[in-house]
Amino acid sequence: MAKQIQAIRGMNDCLPTQSPLWHKVEDTIKRVVSAYGYNEIRMPIVESTHLFKRAIGEVTDVVEKEMYTFDDRNGDSLTLRPEGTAGCVRAGIQNGLLYNQEQRLWYTGPMFRHERPQKGRYRQFHQFGVEVFGLNGPDIDAELIMMMARFWRELGIFEHVRLELNSIGSLQDRAEYRTALVAFLEQHIDVLDDDCKRRMHTNPLRVLDTKNPDVQAILVDAPKLSEYLGEESKEHFAGLCELLDAAGIEYQVNERLVRGLDYYNRTVFEWVTESLGAQGTVCAGGRYDGLVEQLGGKATPAVGFAMGIERLVLLMETLELTDVRRSVDAYVVTMGDGARMAGMKLAEQLREEVHGLRVMSHFGGGNFKKQFKRADNVGAAVALVLGENEMASNTVVVKDLRGGEQVTMAQNEVAAKLAELI
Ligand code: ATP
Ligand code: MG
């Protein structure tokens, strides 16, 4: 036998047993975004490496160590997208969608990061993201959070996620805070690990979400970002909190929440679950009012979020919320060559007449018992039986595979009966 070829580590197949749950998540995404009037955008999976370096920031985990970057045959440096915001902004600018306009957009698709694969962390994973352009106020931030809450409710996981919220202020607010934070960190330089030391000069806010417990201990006394927020940032945050209170959405203000990508300002948030261990963040986002200009467009306020679909599916599996619609309604069982052909014809006729009905035909022969077993295995609600008697009388036996009873009826009456199934 030839040697088998394996998938790339950290890149998974979505198997036919798993895809129904993915469909449920994807259908819910589409229903929820359309309930708010958002439009889908689809971007390429590969972009110029410059785009991510400029958008995400050179001194971030993603750009420093996680990107799949390669030279194509022309020698241009390309990168498999590690996230969707940069490409979405690029597409918006390039296609004139942002200038003096308001856009409420969503996307889903694969993202790529070269991380150590583990539960909830993969090298190819999927995100559902929303990006809104052209709106300044806290009302749109609140709408996005309400949209996510609706999504959790529809999937039945609202009780299992909690919202953490923070404001990281404007660029100027952060510049002042940065000076104070660096001065503080310098006094504790002996406690900092190499990563923190490096970050202290390149991206000191990132020291705040270190996982190192010794550093965490000294950070308790570090200057607080909230004390450096300007009036406008404070007002924006207060406005958002008020809207969330009015909407009955609970949140915890987490002063240490700064997010790993450089482009955020003001509002940042994460939805976290305790049910998935270390990879507990299922959704994250915030405002990024400077990014459009930074990528060559005209200054445009923007806010968005991205959700990790694998983590969501894992959470639903953990909570045993895996009850999804089976893929077949009716299974056609036949005996003999003539009946098989008639069965295929009947199946086509039913697909035509009953919109949305899922009909599967049995192939490969075997006795009735074997065929009924198959019907059961694929989750069909009824079996439609065509044997010699039925052929002769233009009838079909409709056997209820759950209750067990069966009725014989004229073939042209089956459609009306099966319409009840959907
Ligand atoms: P983490 O802190 O877990 O590394 P992150 O801050 O790098 O997350 P974001 O860039 O904010 O993640 O991406 C948004 C969401 O995408 C995350 O909250 C998570 O649900 C999901 N996600 C990110 N990286 C991965 C990955 N390697 N595998 C699976 N899901 C991921
Ligand atoms: Mg990460």
Tab-separated table of C-alpha atoms and ligand atoms in Angstrom:
chain	number	residue	atom	x	y	z
A	1	MET	CA	0.000	0.000	0.000
A	2	ALA	CA	1.165	3.510	-0.762
A	3	LYS	CA	2.158	5.685	2.170
A	4	GLN	CA	-0.735	7.759	3.478
A	5	ILE	CA	-0.531	11.507	3.337
A	6	GLN	CA	-1.636	13.330	6.471
A	7	ALA	CA	-3.252	16.743	6.886
A	8	ILE	CA	-1.024	19.585	8.106
A	9	ARG	CA	-0.714	19.601	11.900
A	10	GLY	CA	-3.298	21.896	13.461
A	11	MET	CA	-5.465	21.919	10.333
A	12	ASN	CA	-8.570	19.802	10.733
A	13	ASP	CA	-11.173	18.208	8.518
A	14	CYS	CA	-14.766	18.970	9.362
A	15	LEU	CA	-16.268	15.482	9.139
A	16	PRO	CA	-19.800	14.641	8.019
A	17	THR	CA	-20.707	13.822	11.616
A	18	GLN	CA	-19.578	17.299	12.692
A	19	SER	CA	-20.939	19.398	9.848
A	20	PRO	CA	-24.578	19.447	11.064
A	21	LEU	CA	-23.488	21.340	14.194
A	22	TRP	CA	-21.396	23.719	12.051
A	23	HIS	CA	-24.455	24.276	9.856
A	24	LYS	CA	-26.509	25.104	12.906
A	25	VAL	CA	-23.927	27.710	13.956
A	26	GLU	CA	-23.646	29.096	10.419
A	27	ASP	CA	-27.427	29.258	9.947
A	28	THR	CA	-27.742	31.068	13.262
A	29	ILE	CA	-25.033	33.545	12.207
A	30	LYS	CA	-26.924	34.334	9.002
A	31	ARG	CA	-30.252	34.696	10.792
A	32	VAL	CA	-28.845	36.977	13.470
A	33	VAL	CA	-26.838	39.313	11.210
A	34	SER	CA	-29.753	39.676	8.840
A	35	ALA	CA	-32.018	40.558	11.761
A	36	TYR	CA	-29.826	43.662	12.131
A	37	GLY	CA	-29.557	44.478	8.415
A	38	TYR	CA	-25.852	43.653	7.989
A	39	ASN	CA	-24.347	42.646	4.619
A	40	GLU	CA	-21.817	39.946	3.885
A	41	ILE	CA	-18.371	40.715	2.480
A	42	ARG	CA	-15.993	38.021	1.192
A	43	MET	CA	-12.289	38.766	1.053
A	44	PRO	CA	-9.375	36.749	-0.348
A	45	ILE	CA	-7.650	34.337	2.011
A	46	VAL	CA	-4.221	35.563	0.905
A	47	GLU	CA	-3.101	39.193	1.142
A	48	SER	CA	0.109	41.136	0.841
A	49	THR	CA	2.253	40.660	3.970
A	50	HIS	CA	2.548	44.468	4.343
A	51	LEU	CA	-1.163	44.685	5.050
A	52	PHE	CA	-0.984	42.608	8.232
A	53	LYS	CA	2.279	44.137	9.400
A	54	ARG	CA	0.853	47.603	9.074
A	55	ALA	CA	-2.617	46.830	10.439
A	56	ILE	CA	-1.930	44.412	13.271
A	57	GLY	CA	1.410	45.913	14.353
A	58	GLU	CA	4.964	44.594	14.111
A	59	VAL	CA	5.278	43.885	17.828
A	60	THR	CA	2.288	41.594	18.286
A	61	ASP	CA	2.233	37.828	18.767
A	62	VAL	CA	0.414	37.418	15.485
A	63	VAL	CA	2.946	39.274	13.331
A	64	GLU	CA	6.047	38.307	15.301
A	65	LYS	CA	5.515	34.582	15.392
A	66	GLU	CA	2.207	33.321	14.061
A	67	MET	CA	1.876	34.283	10.406
A	68	TYR	CA	2.079	31.898	7.461
A	69	THR	CA	4.212	34.057	5.182
A	70	PHE	CA	5.791	32.966	1.925
A	71	ASP	CA	7.137	34.380	-1.323
A	72	ASP	CA	5.051	33.580	-4.371
A	73	ARG	CA	6.573	32.801	-7.764
A	74	ASN	CA	7.076	36.504	-8.468
A	75	GLY	CA	8.979	36.961	-5.223
A	76	ASP	CA	6.149	38.970	-3.603
A	77	SER	CA	5.688	38.336	0.094
A	78	LEU	CA	2.189	36.989	0.752
A	79	THR	CA	0.496	35.897	3.983
A	80	LEU	CA	-2.434	33.579	4.708
A	81	ARG	CA	-4.806	35.858	6.590
A	82	PRO	CA	-4.481	35.487	10.386
A	83	GLU	CA	-7.662	37.536	10.943
A	84	GLY	CA	-10.320	39.329	8.917
A	85	THR	CA	-10.295	42.979	9.953
A	86	ALA	CA	-7.208	44.030	7.982
A	87	GLY	CA	-8.503	42.503	4.738
A	88	CYS	CA	-11.961	43.944	5.311
A	89	VAL	CA	-10.557	47.454	5.757
A	90	ARG	CA	-8.310	46.998	2.725
A	91	ALA	CA	-11.304	45.879	0.641
A	92	GLY	CA	-13.418	48.753	1.952
A	93	ILE	CA	-10.834	51.371	1.007
A	94	GLN	CA	-9.990	49.806	-2.343
A	95	ASN	CA	-13.635	49.548	-3.409
A	96	GLY	CA	-14.682	52.956	-2.151
A	97	LEU	CA	-17.051	51.557	0.472
A	98	LEU	CA	-15.880	53.654	3.369
A	99	TYR	CA	-15.469	57.275	2.316
A	100	ASN	CA	-18.406	59.265	3.671
A	101	GLN	CA	-20.417	56.089	4.024
A	102	GLU	CA	-21.766	53.821	6.655
A	103	GLN	CA	-21.152	50.080	6.302
A	104	ARG	CA	-22.307	47.231	8.504
A	105	LEU	CA	-20.527	44.111	7.306
A	106	TRP	CA	-19.992	40.489	8.325
A	107	TYR	CA	-17.878	37.579	7.083
A	108	THR	CA	-16.902	34.043	7.977
A	109	GLY	CA	-14.059	31.888	6.824
A	110	PRO	CA	-10.754	30.222	7.617
A	111	MET	CA	-7.871	32.066	9.316
A	112	PHE	CA	-4.298	30.822	9.738
A	113	ARG	CA	-1.893	31.196	12.635
A	114	HIS	CA	1.208	29.141	13.321
A	115	GLU	CA	0.521	28.431	16.997
A	116	ARG	CA	1.057	25.319	19.096
A	117	PRO	CA	-2.000	23.177	18.336
A	118	GLN	CA	-4.075	22.219	21.380
A	119	LYS	CA	-7.725	22.072	22.380
A	120	GLY	CA	-9.382	25.254	21.052
A	121	ARG	CA	-6.200	26.420	19.304
A	122	TYR	CA	-5.477	25.382	15.744
A	123	ARG	CA	-3.365	26.508	12.802
A	124	GLN	CA	-6.350	26.753	10.526
A	125	PHE	CA	-9.440	27.925	12.366
A	126	HIS	CA	-12.616	29.745	11.428
A	127	GLN	CA	-13.947	33.097	12.462
A	128	PHE	CA	-17.252	34.844	12.168
A	129	GLY	CA	-16.581	38.561	12.182
A	130	VAL	CA	-18.540	41.806	12.017
A	131	GLU	CA	-17.088	45.207	11.098
A	132	VAL	CA	-18.974	48.499	11.142
A	133	PHE	CA	-17.623	51.689	9.552
A	134	GLY	CA	-18.663	55.319	9.756
A	135	LEU	CA	-20.330	55.378	13.164
A	136	ASN	CA	-18.842	57.182	16.117
A	137	GLY	CA	-21.155	56.757	19.065
A	138	PRO	CA	-21.377	54.105	21.770
A	139	ASP	CA	-24.787	53.052	20.379
A	140	ILE	CA	-23.183	50.945	17.642
A	141	ASP	CA	-20.763	49.366	20.151
A	142	ALA	CA	-23.830	48.455	22.205
A	143	GLU	CA	-25.651	47.063	19.166
A	144	LEU	CA	-22.749	44.722	18.398
A	145	ILE	CA	-22.754	43.449	21.961
A	146	MET	CA	-26.531	42.991	21.855
A	147	MET	CA	-26.155	41.128	18.575
A	148	MET	CA	-23.621	38.761	20.167
A	149	ALA	CA	-25.925	38.263	23.154
A	150	ARG	CA	-28.782	37.367	20.788
A	151	PHE	CA	-26.490	34.917	19.041
A	152	TRP	CA	-25.569	33.220	22.359
A	153	ARG	CA	-29.241	33.030	23.291
A	154	GLU	CA	-30.233	31.465	19.982
A	155	LEU	CA	-27.533	28.834	20.410
A	156	GLY	CA	-28.521	28.228	24.029
A	157	ILE	CA	-25.153	29.234	25.532
A	158	PHE	CA	-25.933	32.683	26.948
A	159	GLU	CA	-25.719	31.366	30.518
A	160	HIS	CA	-22.254	29.981	29.853
A	161	VAL	CA	-20.424	33.070	28.588
A	162	ARG	CA	-19.662	36.333	30.314
A	163	LEU	CA	-18.740	39.721	28.940
A	164	GLU	CA	-15.565	41.538	29.938
A	165	LEU	CA	-15.343	45.157	28.945
A	166	ASN	CA	-12.772	47.932	29.069
A	167	SER	CA	-11.867	51.229	27.510
A	168	ILE	CA	-8.281	51.696	26.382
A	169	GLY	CA	-8.870	55.329	25.446
A	170	SER	CA	-7.514	57.296	22.510
A	171	LEU	CA	-4.001	57.185	21.097
A	172	GLN	CA	-3.120	60.332	23.085
A	173	ASP	CA	-4.591	58.911	26.298
A	174	ARG	CA	-2.512	55.799	25.827
A	175	ALA	CA	0.668	57.764	25.028
A	176	GLU	CA	0.472	59.473	28.427
A	177	TYR	CA	-0.392	56.262	30.178
A	178	ARG	CA	2.428	54.484	28.393
A	179	THR	CA	5.001	56.900	29.842
A	180	ALA	CA	3.662	56.326	33.350
A	181	LEU	CA	3.518	52.559	32.873
A	182	VAL	CA	7.070	52.349	31.518
A	183	ALA	CA	8.333	54.415	34.491
A	184	PHE	CA	6.566	51.954	36.818
A	185	LEU	CA	7.901	48.880	34.993
A	186	GLU	CA	11.438	50.246	35.109
A	187	GLN	CA	11.233	50.260	38.890
A	188	HIS	CA	10.410	46.539	38.781
A	189	ILE	CA	12.740	45.514	36.003
A	190	ASP	CA	14.201	42.633	38.066
A	191	VAL	CA	10.800	40.901	38.128
A	192	LEU	CA	10.141	41.165	34.397
A	193	ASP	CA	10.835	38.198	32.148
A	194	ASP	CA	12.543	38.655	28.770
A	195	ASP	CA	9.281	38.927	26.874
A	196	CYS	CA	7.992	41.642	29.201
A	197	LYS	CA	11.304	43.508	29.064
A	198	ARG	CA	11.183	43.580	25.315
A	199	ARG	CA	7.522	44.619	25.302
A	200	MET	CA	8.203	47.330	27.859
A	201	HIS	CA	9.808	49.438	25.131
A	202	THR	CA	7.975	48.260	22.041
A	203	ASN	CA	4.415	47.716	23.270
A	204	PRO	CA	4.234	48.200	27.059
A	205	LEU	CA	0.458	47.778	27.333
A	206	ARG	CA	0.908	44.173	26.306
A	207	VAL	CA	2.798	43.593	29.553
A	208	LEU	CA	-0.598	44.040	31.254
A	209	ASP	CA	-1.926	40.749	29.924
A	210	THR	CA	1.147	38.705	30.737
A	211	LYS	CA	0.509	35.189	32.015
A	212	ASN	CA	3.600	35.352	34.306
A	213	PRO	CA	2.259	35.269	37.915
A	214	ASP	CA	5.247	37.192	39.367
A	215	VAL	CA	4.690	40.023	36.931
A	216	GLN	CA	0.945	39.874	37.506
A	217	ALA	CA	1.608	40.351	41.226
A	218	ILE	CA	3.499	43.621	40.764
A	219	LEU	CA	0.973	44.895	38.211
A	220	VAL	CA	-1.613	45.204	40.971
A	221	ASP	CA	0.104	48.476	41.931
A	222	ALA	CA	0.715	49.678	38.384
A	223	PRO	CA	-0.862	52.956	37.234
A	224	LYS	CA	-4.378	52.415	35.921
A	225	LEU	CA	-5.311	53.162	32.339
A	226	SER	CA	-8.751	54.354	33.458
A	227	GLU	CA	-7.108	57.257	35.263
A	228	TYR	CA	-5.581	58.454	32.007
A	229	LEU	CA	-8.705	58.420	29.875
A	230	GLY	CA	-9.643	61.791	28.359
A	231	GLU	CA	-13.135	63.267	28.719
A	232	GLU	CA	-14.362	61.981	25.349
A	233	SER	CA	-13.207	58.441	25.960
A	234	LYS	CA	-14.784	58.470	29.410
A	235	GLU	CA	-18.059	59.753	28.015
A	236	HIS	CA	-18.058	57.132	25.287
A	237	PHE	CA	-17.474	54.342	27.794
A	238	ALA	CA	-20.101	55.667	30.208
A	239	GLY	CA	-22.554	55.885	27.284
A	240	LEU	CA	-21.876	52.281	26.335
A	241	CYS	CA	-22.286	51.036	29.913
A	242	GLU	CA	-25.583	52.908	30.190
A	243	LEU	CA	-26.914	51.329	26.985
A	244	LEU	CA	-25.874	47.856	28.117
A	245	ASP	CA	-27.523	48.406	31.500
A	246	ALA	CA	-30.712	49.475	29.738
A	247	ALA	CA	-30.544	46.378	27.534
A	248	GLY	CA	-30.102	44.170	30.612
A	249	ILE	CA	-26.723	42.855	29.487
A	250	GLU	CA	-24.330	42.116	32.315
A	251	TYR	CA	-20.625	42.868	32.024
A	252	GLN	CA	-17.510	43.051	34.138
A	253	VAL	CA	-15.126	45.934	33.631
A	254	ASN	CA	-11.663	44.376	33.397
A	255	GLU	CA	-9.025	47.098	33.597
A	256	ARG	CA	-6.327	44.732	32.388
A	257	LEU	CA	-8.100	43.844	29.174
A	258	VAL	CA	-5.981	45.404	26.402
A	259	ARG	CA	-6.262	42.964	23.440
A	260	GLY	CA	-3.391	41.551	21.443
A	261	LEU	CA	-3.657	43.571	18.248
A	262	ASP	CA	-2.427	47.154	17.998
A	263	TYR	CA	-5.313	48.751	16.169
A	264	TYR	CA	-7.850	49.001	18.993
A	265	ASN	CA	-8.910	52.168	20.818
A	266	ARG	CA	-11.645	53.043	23.314
A	267	THR	CA	-14.011	50.058	23.659
A	268	VAL	CA	-12.497	46.580	23.900
A	269	PHE	CA	-14.353	43.456	24.992
A	270	GLU	CA	-14.156	39.699	25.227
A	271	TRP	CA	-16.775	37.023	25.783
A	272	VAL	CA	-15.256	34.337	27.967
A	273	THR	CA	-16.425	30.906	29.059
A	274	GLU	CA	-15.210	28.853	32.017
A	275	SER	CA	-16.133	25.611	30.253
A	276	LEU	CA	-13.199	25.317	27.827
A	277	GLY	CA	-10.130	25.570	30.046
A	278	ALA	CA	-7.287	27.827	28.909
A	279	GLN	CA	-8.792	28.655	25.520
A	280	GLY	CA	-11.822	30.326	27.066
A	281	THR	CA	-12.230	33.414	24.870
A	282	VAL	CA	-14.904	32.681	22.289
A	283	CYS	CA	-15.294	36.183	20.923
A	284	ALA	CA	-13.319	39.406	21.056
A	285	GLY	CA	-13.398	42.846	19.554
A	286	GLY	CA	-13.543	46.564	19.963
A	287	ARG	CA	-13.214	49.937	18.337
A	288	TYR	CA	-10.430	50.743	15.864
A	289	ASP	CA	-11.019	54.317	14.777
A	290	GLY	CA	-7.463	54.827	13.488
A	291	LEU	CA	-7.067	51.791	11.249
A	292	VAL	CA	-8.743	53.010	8.058
A	293	GLU	CA	-6.493	56.072	7.949
A	294	GLN	CA	-3.471	53.996	8.887
A	295	LEU	CA	-4.141	51.782	5.860
A	296	GLY	CA	-4.370	54.722	3.471
A	297	GLY	CA	-8.072	55.635	3.636
A	298	LYS	CA	-9.723	58.734	4.994
A	299	ALA	CA	-10.183	58.749	8.790
A	300	THR	CA	-13.293	56.636	9.488
A	301	PRO	CA	-14.559	55.407	12.847
A	302	ALA	CA	-14.896	51.629	13.048
A	303	VAL	CA	-15.827	48.872	15.459
A	304	GLY	CA	-16.002	45.102	15.147
A	305	PHE	CA	-15.600	41.678	16.666
A	306	ALA	CA	-14.469	38.183	15.709
A	307	MET	CA	-15.719	34.902	17.071
A	308	GLY	CA	-13.815	31.603	16.984
A	309	ILE	CA	-16.185	29.028	15.511
A	310	GLU	CA	-14.193	25.946	16.650
A	311	ARG	CA	-14.317	27.176	20.257
A	312	LEU	CA	-18.026	27.785	19.915
A	313	VAL	CA	-18.625	24.298	18.526
A	314	LEU	CA	-16.438	22.838	21.299
A	315	LEU	CA	-18.470	24.721	23.890
A	316	MET	CA	-21.722	23.398	22.444
A	317	GLU	CA	-20.316	19.876	22.473
A	318	THR	CA	-19.147	20.285	26.065
A	319	LEU	CA	-22.617	21.466	27.055
A	320	GLU	CA	-24.162	18.638	25.016
A	321	LEU	CA	-26.098	21.072	22.859
A	322	THR	CA	-25.591	18.839	19.869
A	323	ASP	CA	-29.193	18.045	19.063
A	324	VAL	CA	-29.341	18.999	15.414
A	325	ARG	CA	-31.712	18.209	12.579
A	326	ARG	CA	-30.853	14.933	10.865
A	327	SER	CA	-30.095	15.129	7.173
A	328	VAL	CA	-32.755	12.807	5.732
A	329	ASP	CA	-36.570	12.868	6.018
A	330	ALA	CA	-37.598	9.977	3.780
A	331	TYR	CA	-35.657	6.858	2.707
A	332	VAL	CA	-36.785	4.951	-0.375
A	333	VAL	CA	-36.650	1.179	0.061
A	334	THR	CA	-37.154	-1.033	-3.017
A	335	MET	CA	-37.084	-4.664	-4.037
A	336	GLY	CA	-36.099	-5.611	-7.604
A	337	ASP	CA	-34.604	-3.667	-10.541
A	338	GLY	CA	-37.924	-2.326	-11.804
A	339	ALA	CA	-38.839	-1.056	-8.378
A	340	ARG	CA	-35.452	0.610	-7.956
A	341	MET	CA	-36.017	2.662	-11.090
A	342	ALA	CA	-39.571	3.509	-10.032
A	343	GLY	CA	-38.209	4.432	-6.597
A	344	MET	CA	-35.703	6.883	-8.069
A	345	LYS	CA	-38.488	8.426	-10.127
A	346	LEU	CA	-40.740	8.727	-7.085
A	347	ALA	CA	-37.899	10.333	-5.117
A	348	GLU	CA	-37.343	12.921	-7.876
A	349	GLN	CA	-41.059	13.658	-7.996
A	350	LEU	CA	-41.169	14.209	-4.233
A	351	ARG	CA	-38.126	16.528	-4.300
A	352	GLU	CA	-39.950	18.491	-6.981
A	353	GLU	CA	-43.285	18.682	-5.181
A	354	VAL	CA	-42.273	19.118	-1.550
A	355	HIS	CA	-39.890	22.024	-1.257
A	356	GLY	CA	-37.176	21.316	1.299
A	357	LEU	CA	-37.923	17.592	1.660
A	358	ARG	CA	-34.750	15.485	1.955
A	359	VAL	CA	-35.125	12.112	0.232
A	360	MET	CA	-32.439	9.430	0.071
A	361	SER	CA	-32.674	6.349	-2.186
A	362	HIS	CA	-31.333	2.972	-1.158
A	363	PHE	CA	-28.765	1.459	-3.515
A	364	GLY	CA	-26.733	-1.702	-3.399
A	365	GLY	CA	-29.556	-4.186	-2.844
A	366	GLY	CA	-30.147	-6.283	0.263
A	367	ASN	CA	-33.300	-7.484	1.969
A	368	PHE	CA	-35.909	-5.202	3.545
A	369	LYS	CA	-34.426	-5.617	7.002
A	370	LYS	CA	-31.035	-4.370	5.846
A	371	GLN	CA	-32.637	-1.472	4.009
A	372	PHE	CA	-34.719	-0.397	7.026
A	373	LYS	CA	-31.600	-0.504	9.158
A	374	ARG	CA	-29.885	1.911	6.758
A	375	ALA	CA	-32.943	4.167	6.799
A	376	ASP	CA	-32.665	4.230	10.573
A	377	ASN	CA	-28.931	4.900	10.498
A	378	VAL	CA	-29.308	8.009	8.376
A	379	GLY	CA	-31.999	9.284	10.728
A	380	ALA	CA	-34.922	9.165	8.299
A	381	ALA	CA	-38.372	9.719	9.777
A	382	VAL	CA	-40.146	7.497	7.259
A	383	ALA	CA	-39.308	4.741	4.818
A	384	LEU	CA	-41.130	4.633	1.481
A	385	VAL	CA	-41.415	0.998	0.409
A	386	LEU	CA	-41.833	-0.079	-3.207
A	387	GLY	CA	-42.088	-3.811	-3.913
A	388	GLU	CA	-43.781	-5.827	-6.640
A	389	ASN	CA	-47.310	-5.414	-5.204
A	390	GLU	CA	-46.921	-1.655	-4.874
A	391	MET	CA	-45.523	-1.423	-8.416
A	392	ALA	CA	-48.531	-3.285	-9.768
A	393	SER	CA	-51.037	-1.065	-7.971
A	394	ASN	CA	-49.190	2.300	-8.229
A	395	THR	CA	-49.079	2.511	-4.470
A	396	VAL	CA	-46.353	2.932	-1.887
A	397	VAL	CA	-46.063	1.857	1.732
A	398	VAL	CA	-45.211	4.727	4.065
A	399	LYS	CA	-43.614	3.296	7.185
A	400	ASP	CA	-43.142	5.542	10.197
A	401	LEU	CA	-39.662	4.659	11.481
A	402	ARG	CA	-40.233	6.184	14.913
A	403	GLY	CA	-43.759	4.947	15.730
A	404	GLY	CA	-43.659	1.787	13.617
A	405	GLU	CA	-47.133	1.966	11.983
A	406	GLN	CA	-47.443	1.851	8.221
A	407	VAL	CA	-50.028	2.857	5.637
A	408	THR	CA	-50.399	2.017	1.976
A	409	MET	CA	-51.365	4.931	-0.236
A	410	ALA	CA	-51.536	5.941	-3.897
A	411	GLN	CA	-48.150	7.200	-5.129
A	412	ASN	CA	-49.624	10.554	-6.132
A	413	GLU	CA	-50.842	11.137	-2.580
A	414	VAL	CA	-47.492	10.657	-0.855
A	415	ALA	CA	-46.296	14.224	-1.439
A	416	ALA	CA	-49.119	15.700	0.637
A	417	LYS	CA	-48.396	13.225	3.434
A	418	LEU	CA	-44.641	13.962	3.443
A	419	ALA	CA	-45.186	17.717	3.412
A	420	GLU	CA	-46.234	17.250	7.061
A	421	LEU	CA	-42.680	16.171	7.876
A	422	ILE	CA	-41.101	19.562	7.200
B	1	ATP	P1	-6.029	34.010	22.198
B	1	ATP	O1	-5.762	34.968	23.314
B	1	ATP	O2	-6.874	32.854	22.604
B	1	ATP	O3	-4.798	33.632	21.444
B	1	ATP	P2	-6.494	36.108	20.308
B	1	ATP	O4	-6.587	37.357	21.124
B	1	ATP	O5	-5.237	35.794	19.605
B	1	ATP	O6	-6.962	34.838	21.165
B	1	ATP	P3	-8.272	37.210	18.315
B	1	ATP	O7	-7.224	37.619	17.383
B	1	ATP	O8	-8.991	38.234	19.086
B	1	ATP	O9	-7.719	36.079	19.296
B	1	ATP	O10	-9.347	36.314	17.532
B	1	ATP	C1	-10.725	36.280	17.886
B	1	ATP	C2	-11.164	34.904	18.289
B	1	ATP	O11	-10.705	33.916	17.346
B	1	ATP	C3	-10.604	34.402	19.604
B	1	ATP	O12	-11.333	34.917	20.665
B	1	ATP	C4	-10.767	32.909	19.466
B	1	ATP	O13	-12.097	32.522	19.751
B	1	ATP	C5	-10.487	32.682	18.008
B	1	ATP	N1	-9.090	32.234	17.804
B	1	ATP	C6	-7.969	32.986	17.771
B	1	ATP	N2	-6.881	32.229	17.527
B	1	ATP	C7	-7.331	30.949	17.373
B	1	ATP	C8	-6.718	29.699	17.091
B	1	ATP	N3	-5.413	29.593	16.873
B	1	ATP	N4	-7.501	28.592	17.021
B	1	ATP	C9	-8.834	28.659	17.222
B	1	ATP	N5	-9.474	29.818	17.482
B	1	ATP	C10	-8.755	30.953	17.567
B	2	MG	MG	-3.647	34.475	19.976
